Amino acid sequence: MMSLGIQRNDQVVVIAGKDRDLKKQRRVLSVDAEKGRVLVEHVHVIKKNVRPNPQRNIKGGIAEQEAPVHISNVQLVCPNCGPTRVGHKLEGDKKVRVCKKCGNEIATKGKKK
Ligand SMILES: [Zn+2]
């Protein structure tokens, strides 16, 4: 599987699209590595019709939900320098993510699969 450099629970900024905001850090909710898309909190929110389902206590109506954006629309935030490109380096036998600007390791917050 291709490494996208962005993982669940990362802080990112949106650099393209209608929710572009370079100042606002947002959390990655999920990553679809196959499609190269990420789900980011409060980004690309769409309205969705929900059917009532009394068994699951769902009333129905219109719900707001994030839709995936392409990975190229977001940039990982380095704690030192802000939005940055991600590189990789080997530390022992482990591959870690590093900031391309300052070279610091960017820790993974999410659980590894
Ligand atoms: Zn950095």
Coordinates of N, CA and C and ligand atoms in Angstrom, one line a residue, residues 77-82 84 98-104 106, ligand 1:
V77 N 0.5 19.4 9.2 CA 1.0 20.5 10.0 C 2.2 20.0 10.9
C78 N 3.3 20.6 10.7 CA 4.4 20.3 11.6 C 4.3 21.2 12.8
P79 N 4.5 20.6 14.0 CA 4.4 21.4 15.3 C 5.4 22.6 15.3
N80 N 6.5 22.5 14.6 CA 7.5 23.6 14.6 C 7.2 24.6 13.5
C81 N 6.9 24.2 12.3 CA 6.9 25.2 11.2 C 5.5 25.3 10.5
G82 N 4.5 24.6 11.0 CA 3.2 24.8 10.3 C 3.1 23.8 9.2
T84 N 3.4 21.7 6.0 CA 4.6 21.3 5.4 C 4.4 20.1 4.5
V98 N 8.9 12.6 8.6 CA 9.6 13.8 9.0 C 9.1 15.0 8.2
C99 N 9.3 16.2 8.8 CA 9.0 17.4 8.2 C 10.1 17.7 7.2
K100 N 9.7 18.1 5.9 CA 10.7 18.4 4.9 C 11.4 19.7 5.2
K101 N 10.8 20.6 6.0 CA 11.4 21.9 6.3 C 12.4 21.8 7.4
C102 N 12.0 21.2 8.5 CA 12.9 21.2 9.7 C 13.5 19.9 10.0
G103 N 13.0 18.8 9.3 CA 13.6 17.5 9.5 C 13.2 16.8 10.8
N104 N 12.3 17.4 11.6 CA 11.8 16.8 12.8 C 10.9 15.6 12.5
I106 N 7.6 13.7 12.8 CA 6.2 14.0 13.1 C 5.5 12.7 13.6
Ligands
ZN1 ZN 8.9 21.3 10.6

